[in-house]
PDB file of C-alpha atoms and ligand atoms in Angstrom:
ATOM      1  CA  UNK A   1      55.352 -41.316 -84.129  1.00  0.00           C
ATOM      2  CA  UNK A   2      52.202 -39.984 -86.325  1.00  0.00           C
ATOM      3  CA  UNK A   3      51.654 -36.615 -87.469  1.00  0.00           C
ATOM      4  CA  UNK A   4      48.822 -35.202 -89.077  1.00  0.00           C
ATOM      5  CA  UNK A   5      48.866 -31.555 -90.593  1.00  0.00           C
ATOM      6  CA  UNK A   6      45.680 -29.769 -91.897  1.00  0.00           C
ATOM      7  CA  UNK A   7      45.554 -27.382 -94.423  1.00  0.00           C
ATOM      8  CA  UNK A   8      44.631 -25.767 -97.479  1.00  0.00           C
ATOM      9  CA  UNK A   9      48.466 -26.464 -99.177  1.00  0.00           C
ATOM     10  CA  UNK A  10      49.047 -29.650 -98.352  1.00  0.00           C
ATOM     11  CA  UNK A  11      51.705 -29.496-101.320  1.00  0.00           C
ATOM     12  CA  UNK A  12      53.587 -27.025 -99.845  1.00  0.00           C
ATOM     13  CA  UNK A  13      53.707 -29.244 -96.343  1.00  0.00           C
ATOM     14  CA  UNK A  14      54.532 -32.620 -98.625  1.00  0.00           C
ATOM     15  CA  UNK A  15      57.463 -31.063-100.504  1.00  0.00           C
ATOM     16  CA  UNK A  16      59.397 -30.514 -97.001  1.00  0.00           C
ATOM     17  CA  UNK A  17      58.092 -33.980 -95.315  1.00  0.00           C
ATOM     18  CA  UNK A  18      59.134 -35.982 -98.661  1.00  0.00           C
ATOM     19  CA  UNK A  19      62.896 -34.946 -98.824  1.00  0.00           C
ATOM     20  CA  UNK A  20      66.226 -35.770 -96.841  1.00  0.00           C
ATOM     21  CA  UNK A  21      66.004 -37.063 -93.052  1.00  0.00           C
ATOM     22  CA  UNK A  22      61.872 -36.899 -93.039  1.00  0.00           C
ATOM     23  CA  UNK A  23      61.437 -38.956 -96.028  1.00  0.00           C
ATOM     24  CA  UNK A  24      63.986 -41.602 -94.790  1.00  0.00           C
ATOM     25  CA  UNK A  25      62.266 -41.796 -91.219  1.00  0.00           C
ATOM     26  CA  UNK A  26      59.036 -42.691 -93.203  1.00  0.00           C
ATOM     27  CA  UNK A  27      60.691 -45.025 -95.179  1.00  0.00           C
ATOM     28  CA  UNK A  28      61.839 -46.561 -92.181  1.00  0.00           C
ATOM     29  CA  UNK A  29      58.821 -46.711 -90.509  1.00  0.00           C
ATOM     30  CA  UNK A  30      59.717 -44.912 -87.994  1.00  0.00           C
ATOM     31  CA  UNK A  31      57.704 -41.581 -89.103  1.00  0.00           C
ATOM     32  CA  UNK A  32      54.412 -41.363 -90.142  1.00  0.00           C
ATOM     33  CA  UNK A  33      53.676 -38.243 -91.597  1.00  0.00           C
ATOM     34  CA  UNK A  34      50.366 -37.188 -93.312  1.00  0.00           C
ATOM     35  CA  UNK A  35      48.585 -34.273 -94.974  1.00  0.00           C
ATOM     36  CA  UNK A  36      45.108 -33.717 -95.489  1.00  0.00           C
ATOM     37  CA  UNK A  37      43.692 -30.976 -97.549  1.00  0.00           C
ATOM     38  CA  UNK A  38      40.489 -29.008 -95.506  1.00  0.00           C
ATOM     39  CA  UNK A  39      38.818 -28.810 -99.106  1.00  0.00           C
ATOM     40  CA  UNK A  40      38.452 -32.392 -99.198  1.00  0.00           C
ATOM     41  CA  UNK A  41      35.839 -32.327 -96.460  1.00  0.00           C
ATOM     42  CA  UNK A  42      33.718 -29.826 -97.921  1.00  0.00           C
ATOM     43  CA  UNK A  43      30.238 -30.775 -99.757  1.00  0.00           C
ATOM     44  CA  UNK A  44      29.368 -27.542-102.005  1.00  0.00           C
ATOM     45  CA  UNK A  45      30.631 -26.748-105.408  1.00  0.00           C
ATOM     46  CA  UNK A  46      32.571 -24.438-104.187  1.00  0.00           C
ATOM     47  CA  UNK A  47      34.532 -26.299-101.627  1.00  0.00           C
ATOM     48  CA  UNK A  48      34.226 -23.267 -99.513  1.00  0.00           C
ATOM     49  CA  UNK A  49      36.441 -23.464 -96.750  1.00  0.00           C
ATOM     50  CA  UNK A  50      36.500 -20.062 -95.817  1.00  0.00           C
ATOM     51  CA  UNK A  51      33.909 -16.827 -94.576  1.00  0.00           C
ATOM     52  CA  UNK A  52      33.939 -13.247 -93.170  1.00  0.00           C
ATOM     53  CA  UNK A  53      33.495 -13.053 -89.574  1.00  0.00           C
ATOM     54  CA  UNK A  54      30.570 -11.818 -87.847  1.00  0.00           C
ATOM     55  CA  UNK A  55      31.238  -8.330 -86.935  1.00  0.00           C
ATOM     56  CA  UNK A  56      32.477  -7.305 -89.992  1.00  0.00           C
ATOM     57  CA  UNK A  57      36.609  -6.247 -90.031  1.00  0.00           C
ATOM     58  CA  UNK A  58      39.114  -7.870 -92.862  1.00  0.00           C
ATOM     59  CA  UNK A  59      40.109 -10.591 -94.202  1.00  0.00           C
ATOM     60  CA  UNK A  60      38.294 -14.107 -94.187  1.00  0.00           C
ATOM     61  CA  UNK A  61      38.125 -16.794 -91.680  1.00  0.00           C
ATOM     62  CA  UNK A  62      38.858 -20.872 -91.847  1.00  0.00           C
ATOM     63  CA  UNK A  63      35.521 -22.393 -91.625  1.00  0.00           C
ATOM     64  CA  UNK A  64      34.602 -24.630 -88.044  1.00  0.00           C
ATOM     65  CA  UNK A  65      32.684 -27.280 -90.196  1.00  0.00           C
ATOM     66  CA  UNK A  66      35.388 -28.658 -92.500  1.00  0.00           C
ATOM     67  CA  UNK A  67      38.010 -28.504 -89.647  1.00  0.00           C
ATOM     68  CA  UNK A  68      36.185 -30.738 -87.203  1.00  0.00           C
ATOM     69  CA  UNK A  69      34.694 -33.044 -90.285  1.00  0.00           C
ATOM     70  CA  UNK A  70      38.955 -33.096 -90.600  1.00  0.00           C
ATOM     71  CA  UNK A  71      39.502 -33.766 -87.154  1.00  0.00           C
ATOM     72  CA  UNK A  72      36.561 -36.592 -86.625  1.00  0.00           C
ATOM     73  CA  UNK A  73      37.785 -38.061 -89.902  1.00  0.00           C
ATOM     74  CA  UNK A  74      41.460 -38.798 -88.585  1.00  0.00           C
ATOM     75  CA  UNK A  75      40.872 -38.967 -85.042  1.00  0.00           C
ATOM     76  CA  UNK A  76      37.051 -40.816 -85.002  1.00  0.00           C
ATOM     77  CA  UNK A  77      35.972 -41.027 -81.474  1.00  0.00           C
ATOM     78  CA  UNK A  78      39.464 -38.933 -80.305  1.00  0.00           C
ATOM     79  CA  UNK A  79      38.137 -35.692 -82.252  1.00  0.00           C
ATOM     80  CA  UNK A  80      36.381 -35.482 -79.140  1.00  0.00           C
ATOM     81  CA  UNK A  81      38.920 -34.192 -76.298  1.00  0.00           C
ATOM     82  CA  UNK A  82      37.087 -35.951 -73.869  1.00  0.00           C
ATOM     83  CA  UNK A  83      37.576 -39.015 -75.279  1.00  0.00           C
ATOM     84  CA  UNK A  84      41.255 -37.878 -76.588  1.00  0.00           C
ATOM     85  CA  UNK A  85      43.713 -40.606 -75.338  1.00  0.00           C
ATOM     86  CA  UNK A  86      46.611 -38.697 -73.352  1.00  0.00           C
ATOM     87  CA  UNK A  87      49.522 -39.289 -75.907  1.00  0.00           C
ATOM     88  CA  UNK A  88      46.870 -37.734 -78.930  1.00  0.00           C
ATOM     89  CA  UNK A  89      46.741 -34.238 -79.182  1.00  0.00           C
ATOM     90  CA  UNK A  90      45.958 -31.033 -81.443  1.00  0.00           C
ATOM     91  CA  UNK A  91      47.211 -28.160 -81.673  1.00  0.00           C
ATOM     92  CA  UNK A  92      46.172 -24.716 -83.286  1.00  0.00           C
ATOM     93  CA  UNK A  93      49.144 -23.180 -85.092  1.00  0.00           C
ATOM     94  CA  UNK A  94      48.744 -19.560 -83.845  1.00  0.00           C
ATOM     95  CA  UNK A  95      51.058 -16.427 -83.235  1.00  0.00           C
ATOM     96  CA  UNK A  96      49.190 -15.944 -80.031  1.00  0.00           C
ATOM     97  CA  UNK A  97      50.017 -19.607 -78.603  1.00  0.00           C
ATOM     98  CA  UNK A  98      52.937 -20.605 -76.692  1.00  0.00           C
ATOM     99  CA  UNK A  99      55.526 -20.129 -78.463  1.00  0.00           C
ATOM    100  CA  UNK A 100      57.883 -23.123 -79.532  1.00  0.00           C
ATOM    101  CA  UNK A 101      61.070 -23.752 -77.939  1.00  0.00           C
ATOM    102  CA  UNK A 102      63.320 -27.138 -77.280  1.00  0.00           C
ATOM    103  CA  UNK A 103      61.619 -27.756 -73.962  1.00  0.00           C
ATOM    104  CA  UNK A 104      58.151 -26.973 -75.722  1.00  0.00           C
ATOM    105  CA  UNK A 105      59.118 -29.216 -78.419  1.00  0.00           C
ATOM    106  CA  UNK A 106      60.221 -32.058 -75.683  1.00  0.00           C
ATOM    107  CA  UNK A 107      57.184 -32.334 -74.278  1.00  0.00           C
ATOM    108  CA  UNK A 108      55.424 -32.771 -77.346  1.00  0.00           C
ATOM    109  CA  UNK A 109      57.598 -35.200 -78.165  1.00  0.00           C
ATOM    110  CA  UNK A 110      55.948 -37.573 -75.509  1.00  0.00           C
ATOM    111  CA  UNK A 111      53.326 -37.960 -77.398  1.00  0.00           C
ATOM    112  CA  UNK A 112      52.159 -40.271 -80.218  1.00  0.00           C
ATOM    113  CA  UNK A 113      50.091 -38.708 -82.289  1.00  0.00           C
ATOM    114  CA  UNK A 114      49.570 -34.953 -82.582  1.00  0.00           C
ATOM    115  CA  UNK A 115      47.643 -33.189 -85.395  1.00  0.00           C
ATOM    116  CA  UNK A 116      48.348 -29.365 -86.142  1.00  0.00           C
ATOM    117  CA  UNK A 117      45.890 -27.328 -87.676  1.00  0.00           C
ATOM    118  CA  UNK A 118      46.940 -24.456 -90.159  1.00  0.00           C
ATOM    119  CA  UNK A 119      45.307 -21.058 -89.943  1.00  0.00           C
ATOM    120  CA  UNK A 120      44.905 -19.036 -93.022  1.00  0.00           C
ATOM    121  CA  UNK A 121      43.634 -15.326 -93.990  1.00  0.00           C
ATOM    122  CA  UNK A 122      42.594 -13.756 -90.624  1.00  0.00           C
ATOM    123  CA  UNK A 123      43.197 -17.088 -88.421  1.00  0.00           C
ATOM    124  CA  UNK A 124      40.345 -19.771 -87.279  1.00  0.00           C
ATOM    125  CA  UNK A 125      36.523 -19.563 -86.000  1.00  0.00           C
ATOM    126  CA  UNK A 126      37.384 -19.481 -82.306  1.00  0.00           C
ATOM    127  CA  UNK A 127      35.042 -22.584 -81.543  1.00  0.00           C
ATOM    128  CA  UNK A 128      38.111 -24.643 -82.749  1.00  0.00           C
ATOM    129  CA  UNK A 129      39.368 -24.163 -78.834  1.00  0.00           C
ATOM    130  CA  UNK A 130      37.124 -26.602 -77.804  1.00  0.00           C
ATOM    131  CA  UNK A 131      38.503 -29.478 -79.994  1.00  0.00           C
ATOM    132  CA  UNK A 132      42.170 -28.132 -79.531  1.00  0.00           C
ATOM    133  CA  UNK A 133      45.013 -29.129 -76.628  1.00  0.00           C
ATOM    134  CA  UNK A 134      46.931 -25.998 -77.058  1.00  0.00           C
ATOM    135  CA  UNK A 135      48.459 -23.196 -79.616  1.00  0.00           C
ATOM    136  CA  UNK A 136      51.687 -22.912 -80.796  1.00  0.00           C
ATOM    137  CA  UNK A 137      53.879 -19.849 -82.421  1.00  0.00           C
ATOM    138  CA  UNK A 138      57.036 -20.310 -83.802  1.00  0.00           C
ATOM    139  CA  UNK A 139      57.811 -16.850 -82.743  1.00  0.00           C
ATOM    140  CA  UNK A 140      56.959 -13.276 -81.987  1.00  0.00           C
ATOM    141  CA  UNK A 141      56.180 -12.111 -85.886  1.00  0.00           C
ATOM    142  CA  UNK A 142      52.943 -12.862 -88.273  1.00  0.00           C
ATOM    143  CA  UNK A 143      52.962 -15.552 -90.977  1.00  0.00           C
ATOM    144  CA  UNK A 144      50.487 -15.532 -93.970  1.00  0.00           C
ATOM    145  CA  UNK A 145      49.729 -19.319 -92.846  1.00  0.00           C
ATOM    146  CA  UNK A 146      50.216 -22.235 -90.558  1.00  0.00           C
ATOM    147  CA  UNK A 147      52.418 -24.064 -93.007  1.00  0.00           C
ATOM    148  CA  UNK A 148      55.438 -23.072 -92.280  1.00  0.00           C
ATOM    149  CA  UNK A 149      55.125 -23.221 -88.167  1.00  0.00           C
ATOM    150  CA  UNK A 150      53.547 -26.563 -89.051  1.00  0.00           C
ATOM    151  CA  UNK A 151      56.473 -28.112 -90.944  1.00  0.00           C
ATOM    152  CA  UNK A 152      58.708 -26.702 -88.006  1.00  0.00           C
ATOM    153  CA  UNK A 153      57.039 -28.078 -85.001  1.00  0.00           C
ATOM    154  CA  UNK A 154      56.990 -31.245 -87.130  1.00  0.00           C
ATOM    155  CA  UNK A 155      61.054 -30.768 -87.718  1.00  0.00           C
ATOM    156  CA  UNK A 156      61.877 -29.982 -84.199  1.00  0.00           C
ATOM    157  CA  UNK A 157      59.783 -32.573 -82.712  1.00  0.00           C
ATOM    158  CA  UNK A 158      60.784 -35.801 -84.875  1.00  0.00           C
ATOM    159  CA  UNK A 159      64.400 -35.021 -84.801  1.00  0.00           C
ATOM    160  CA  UNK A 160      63.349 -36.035 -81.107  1.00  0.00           C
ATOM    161  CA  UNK A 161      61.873 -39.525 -82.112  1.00  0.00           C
ATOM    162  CA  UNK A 162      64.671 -42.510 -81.873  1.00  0.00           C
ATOM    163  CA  UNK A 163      65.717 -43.773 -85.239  1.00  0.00           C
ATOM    164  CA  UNK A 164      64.842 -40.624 -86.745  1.00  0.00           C
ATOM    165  CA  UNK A 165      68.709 -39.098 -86.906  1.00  0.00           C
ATOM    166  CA  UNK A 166      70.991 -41.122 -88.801  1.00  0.00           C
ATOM    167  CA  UNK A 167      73.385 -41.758 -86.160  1.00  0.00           C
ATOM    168  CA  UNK A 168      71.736 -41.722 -82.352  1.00  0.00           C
ATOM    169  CA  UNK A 169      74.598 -39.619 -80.843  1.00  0.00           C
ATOM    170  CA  UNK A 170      73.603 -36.498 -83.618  1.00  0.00           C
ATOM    171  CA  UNK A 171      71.516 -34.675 -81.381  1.00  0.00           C
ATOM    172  CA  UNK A 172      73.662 -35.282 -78.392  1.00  0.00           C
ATOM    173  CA  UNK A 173      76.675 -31.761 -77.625  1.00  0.00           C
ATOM    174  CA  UNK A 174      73.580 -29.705 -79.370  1.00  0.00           C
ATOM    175  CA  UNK A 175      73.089 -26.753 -78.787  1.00  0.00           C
ATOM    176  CA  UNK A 176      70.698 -25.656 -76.526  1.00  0.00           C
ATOM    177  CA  UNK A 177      70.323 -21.776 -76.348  1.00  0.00           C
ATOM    178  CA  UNK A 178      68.002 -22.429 -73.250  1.00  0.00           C
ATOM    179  CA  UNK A 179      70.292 -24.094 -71.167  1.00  0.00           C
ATOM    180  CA  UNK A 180      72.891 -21.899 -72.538  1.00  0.00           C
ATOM    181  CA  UNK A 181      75.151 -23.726 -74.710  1.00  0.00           C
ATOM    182  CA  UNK A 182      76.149 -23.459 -78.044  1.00  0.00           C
ATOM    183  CA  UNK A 183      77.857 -26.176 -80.156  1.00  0.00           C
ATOM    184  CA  UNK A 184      81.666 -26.472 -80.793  1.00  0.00           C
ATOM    185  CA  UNK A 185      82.641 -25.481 -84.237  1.00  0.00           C
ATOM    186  CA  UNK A 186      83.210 -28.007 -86.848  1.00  0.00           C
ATOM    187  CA  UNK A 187      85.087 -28.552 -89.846  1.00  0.00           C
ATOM    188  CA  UNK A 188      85.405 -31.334 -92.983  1.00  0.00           C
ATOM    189  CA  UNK A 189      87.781 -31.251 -95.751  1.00  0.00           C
ATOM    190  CA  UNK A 190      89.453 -30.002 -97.464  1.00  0.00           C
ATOM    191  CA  UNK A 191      92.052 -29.600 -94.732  1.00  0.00           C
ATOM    192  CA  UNK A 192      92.788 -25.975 -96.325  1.00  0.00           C
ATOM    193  CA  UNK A 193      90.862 -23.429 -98.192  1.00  0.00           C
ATOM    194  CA  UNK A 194      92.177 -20.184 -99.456  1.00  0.00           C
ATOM    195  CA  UNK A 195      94.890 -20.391 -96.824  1.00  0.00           C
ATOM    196  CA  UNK A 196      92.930 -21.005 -93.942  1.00  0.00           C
ATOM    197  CA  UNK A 197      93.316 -24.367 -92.277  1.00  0.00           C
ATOM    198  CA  UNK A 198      91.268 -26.411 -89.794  1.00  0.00           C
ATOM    199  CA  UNK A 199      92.636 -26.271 -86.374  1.00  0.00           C
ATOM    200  CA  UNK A 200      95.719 -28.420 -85.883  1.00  0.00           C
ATOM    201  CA  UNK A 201      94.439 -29.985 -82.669  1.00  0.00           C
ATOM    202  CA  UNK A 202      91.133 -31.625 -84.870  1.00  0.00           C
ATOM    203  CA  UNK A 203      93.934 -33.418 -87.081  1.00  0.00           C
ATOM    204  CA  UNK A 204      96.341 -35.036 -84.088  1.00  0.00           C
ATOM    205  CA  UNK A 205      93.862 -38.038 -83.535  1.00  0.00           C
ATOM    206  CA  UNK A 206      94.520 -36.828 -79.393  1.00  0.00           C
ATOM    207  CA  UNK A 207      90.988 -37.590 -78.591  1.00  0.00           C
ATOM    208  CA  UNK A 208      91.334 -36.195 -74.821  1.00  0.00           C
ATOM    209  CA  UNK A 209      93.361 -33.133 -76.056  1.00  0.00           C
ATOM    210  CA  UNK A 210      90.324 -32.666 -79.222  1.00  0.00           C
ATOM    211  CA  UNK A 211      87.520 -32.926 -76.722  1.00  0.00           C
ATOM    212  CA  UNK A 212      89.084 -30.478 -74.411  1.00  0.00           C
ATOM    213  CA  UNK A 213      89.181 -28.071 -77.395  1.00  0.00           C
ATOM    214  CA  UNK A 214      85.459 -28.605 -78.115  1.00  0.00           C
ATOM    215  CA  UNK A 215      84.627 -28.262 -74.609  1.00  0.00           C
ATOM    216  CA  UNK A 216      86.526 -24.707 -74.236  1.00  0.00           C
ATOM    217  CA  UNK A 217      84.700 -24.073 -78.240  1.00  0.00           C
ATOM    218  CA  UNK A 218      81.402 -24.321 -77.012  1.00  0.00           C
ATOM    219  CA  UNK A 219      79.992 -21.285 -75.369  1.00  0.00           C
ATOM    220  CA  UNK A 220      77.990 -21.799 -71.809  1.00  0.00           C
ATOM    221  CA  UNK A 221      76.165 -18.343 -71.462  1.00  0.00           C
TER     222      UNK A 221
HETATM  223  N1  SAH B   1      44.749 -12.584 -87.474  1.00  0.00           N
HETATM  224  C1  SAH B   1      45.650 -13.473 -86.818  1.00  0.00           C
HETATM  225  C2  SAH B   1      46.859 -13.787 -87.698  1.00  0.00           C
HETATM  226  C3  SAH B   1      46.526 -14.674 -88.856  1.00  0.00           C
HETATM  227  S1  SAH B   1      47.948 -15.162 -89.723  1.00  0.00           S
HETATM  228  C4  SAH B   1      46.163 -12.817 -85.541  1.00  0.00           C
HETATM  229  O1  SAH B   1      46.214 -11.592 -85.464  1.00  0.00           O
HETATM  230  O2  SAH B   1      46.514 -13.569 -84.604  1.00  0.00           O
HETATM  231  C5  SAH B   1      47.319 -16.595 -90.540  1.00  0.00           C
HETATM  232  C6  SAH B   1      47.675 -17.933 -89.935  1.00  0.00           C
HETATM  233  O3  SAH B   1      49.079 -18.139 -90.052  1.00  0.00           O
HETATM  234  C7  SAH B   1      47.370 -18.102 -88.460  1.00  0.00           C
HETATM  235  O4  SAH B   1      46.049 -18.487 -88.247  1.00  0.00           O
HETATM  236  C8  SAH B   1      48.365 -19.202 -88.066  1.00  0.00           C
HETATM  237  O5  SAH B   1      47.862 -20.501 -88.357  1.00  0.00           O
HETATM  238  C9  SAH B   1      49.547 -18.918 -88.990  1.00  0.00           C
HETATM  239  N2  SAH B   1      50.629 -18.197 -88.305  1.00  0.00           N
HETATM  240  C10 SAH B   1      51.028 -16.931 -88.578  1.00  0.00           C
HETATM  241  N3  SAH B   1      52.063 -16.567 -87.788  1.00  0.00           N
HETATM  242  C11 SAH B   1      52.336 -17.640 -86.995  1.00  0.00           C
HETATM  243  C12 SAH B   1      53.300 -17.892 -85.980  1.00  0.00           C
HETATM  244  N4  SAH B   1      54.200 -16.980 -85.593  1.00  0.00           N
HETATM  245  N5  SAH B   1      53.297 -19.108 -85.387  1.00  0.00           N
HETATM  246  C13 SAH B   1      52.398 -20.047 -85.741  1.00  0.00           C
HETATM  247  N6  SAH B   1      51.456 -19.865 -86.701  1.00  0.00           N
HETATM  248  C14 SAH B   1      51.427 -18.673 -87.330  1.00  0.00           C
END
């Protein structure tokens, strides 16, 4: 599955994609994950990619120009959502969209390629909507950028992918706050620390007896 973030930190989006499970799903082949910096688009000395909005108020907005030039350069003929194949799609990282849960995050994960675009500042020119499939929040509170949601979406979502997870049963027993359930706890050695000990049932090697215990240890709400 492809990714494609855009922003003005593309460092700060790297550092998180290039470590630990991520890095070894791209390794693998079985992530593709890419960054692309909205300054790299622009044509005047500045490499402006911001301006105030129209109206006057605070704060600056992300430019229209050197997001689309963004878009059209990954997604040539796609940029256009008419012409958007059904597995491609975009999304606006916003604390007004829809806000990200493991259903949310399921459906994405149908697709093949999705590009999220980071806000900034104030947010976006609102003629992004027409070149976008939908918003996303990662929750009910104001970030000072996309980054962050970005690199969660992106988390949630590939975690999803098969191959991704080292072993395929991983994100099987999860929990799943939605449907009400909340993982078993678990435990690795040492077998005792400061006096406390693991639960003697996890140690018998009774596999029917240990998955009755994790069965009554995981909450159903
Ligand atoms: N003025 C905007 C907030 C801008 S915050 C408003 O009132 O809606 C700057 C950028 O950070 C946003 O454009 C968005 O890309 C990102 N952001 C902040 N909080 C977010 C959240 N909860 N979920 C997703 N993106 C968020």
């Amino acid at each position: 599955m492809r990714f494609d973030v855009i922003t003005i930190f593309p460092e700060l989006v790297r550092a998180y994609f290039d470590e630990s499970i991520l890095e070894r799903a791209q390794k693998k082949g079985v992530l593709d994950l890419r960054t692309h910096n909205l300054r790299d688009v622009t044509t005047d000395r500045h490499h402006t990619v911001d301006d105030r909005p129209f109206g006057g108020g605070p704060g600056m907005l992300l430019k229209i120009e050197p997001m689309v030039t963004t878009l059209e350069k990954i997604l040539g003929k796609s940029a256009d959502k008419k012409k958007r194949p059904a597995t491609t799609k975009v999304y606006l990282m916003d604390p007004g969209g829809v806000q990200l849960s493991q259903t949310v995050a399921r459906k994405m994960a149908k697709s093949k390629h999705i590009v999220l675009i980071c806000g900034r500042y104030e947010g976006f020119d609102a003629r992004i909507d027409a070149w976008v499939d939908g918003k996303i929040s990662i929750g009910p509170y104001v970030l000072t950028g996309g980054e962050i949601p970005a690199v969660i979406v992106v988390d949630v979502v590939a975690r999803m992918v098969p191959g991704v997870l080292g072993h395929a049963d991983s994100a099987k027993d999860e929990t799943d706050v939605e449907a009400g359930f909340v993982e078993y706890p678990q435990y690795t050695r040492p077998e005792v620390f400061r006096k406390k000990s693991v639960p003697k049932v996890l140690m018998s090697g009774d596999h029917k007896a240990i998955a009755e215990w994790r069965r009554k240890k995981s909450s159903h709400v």
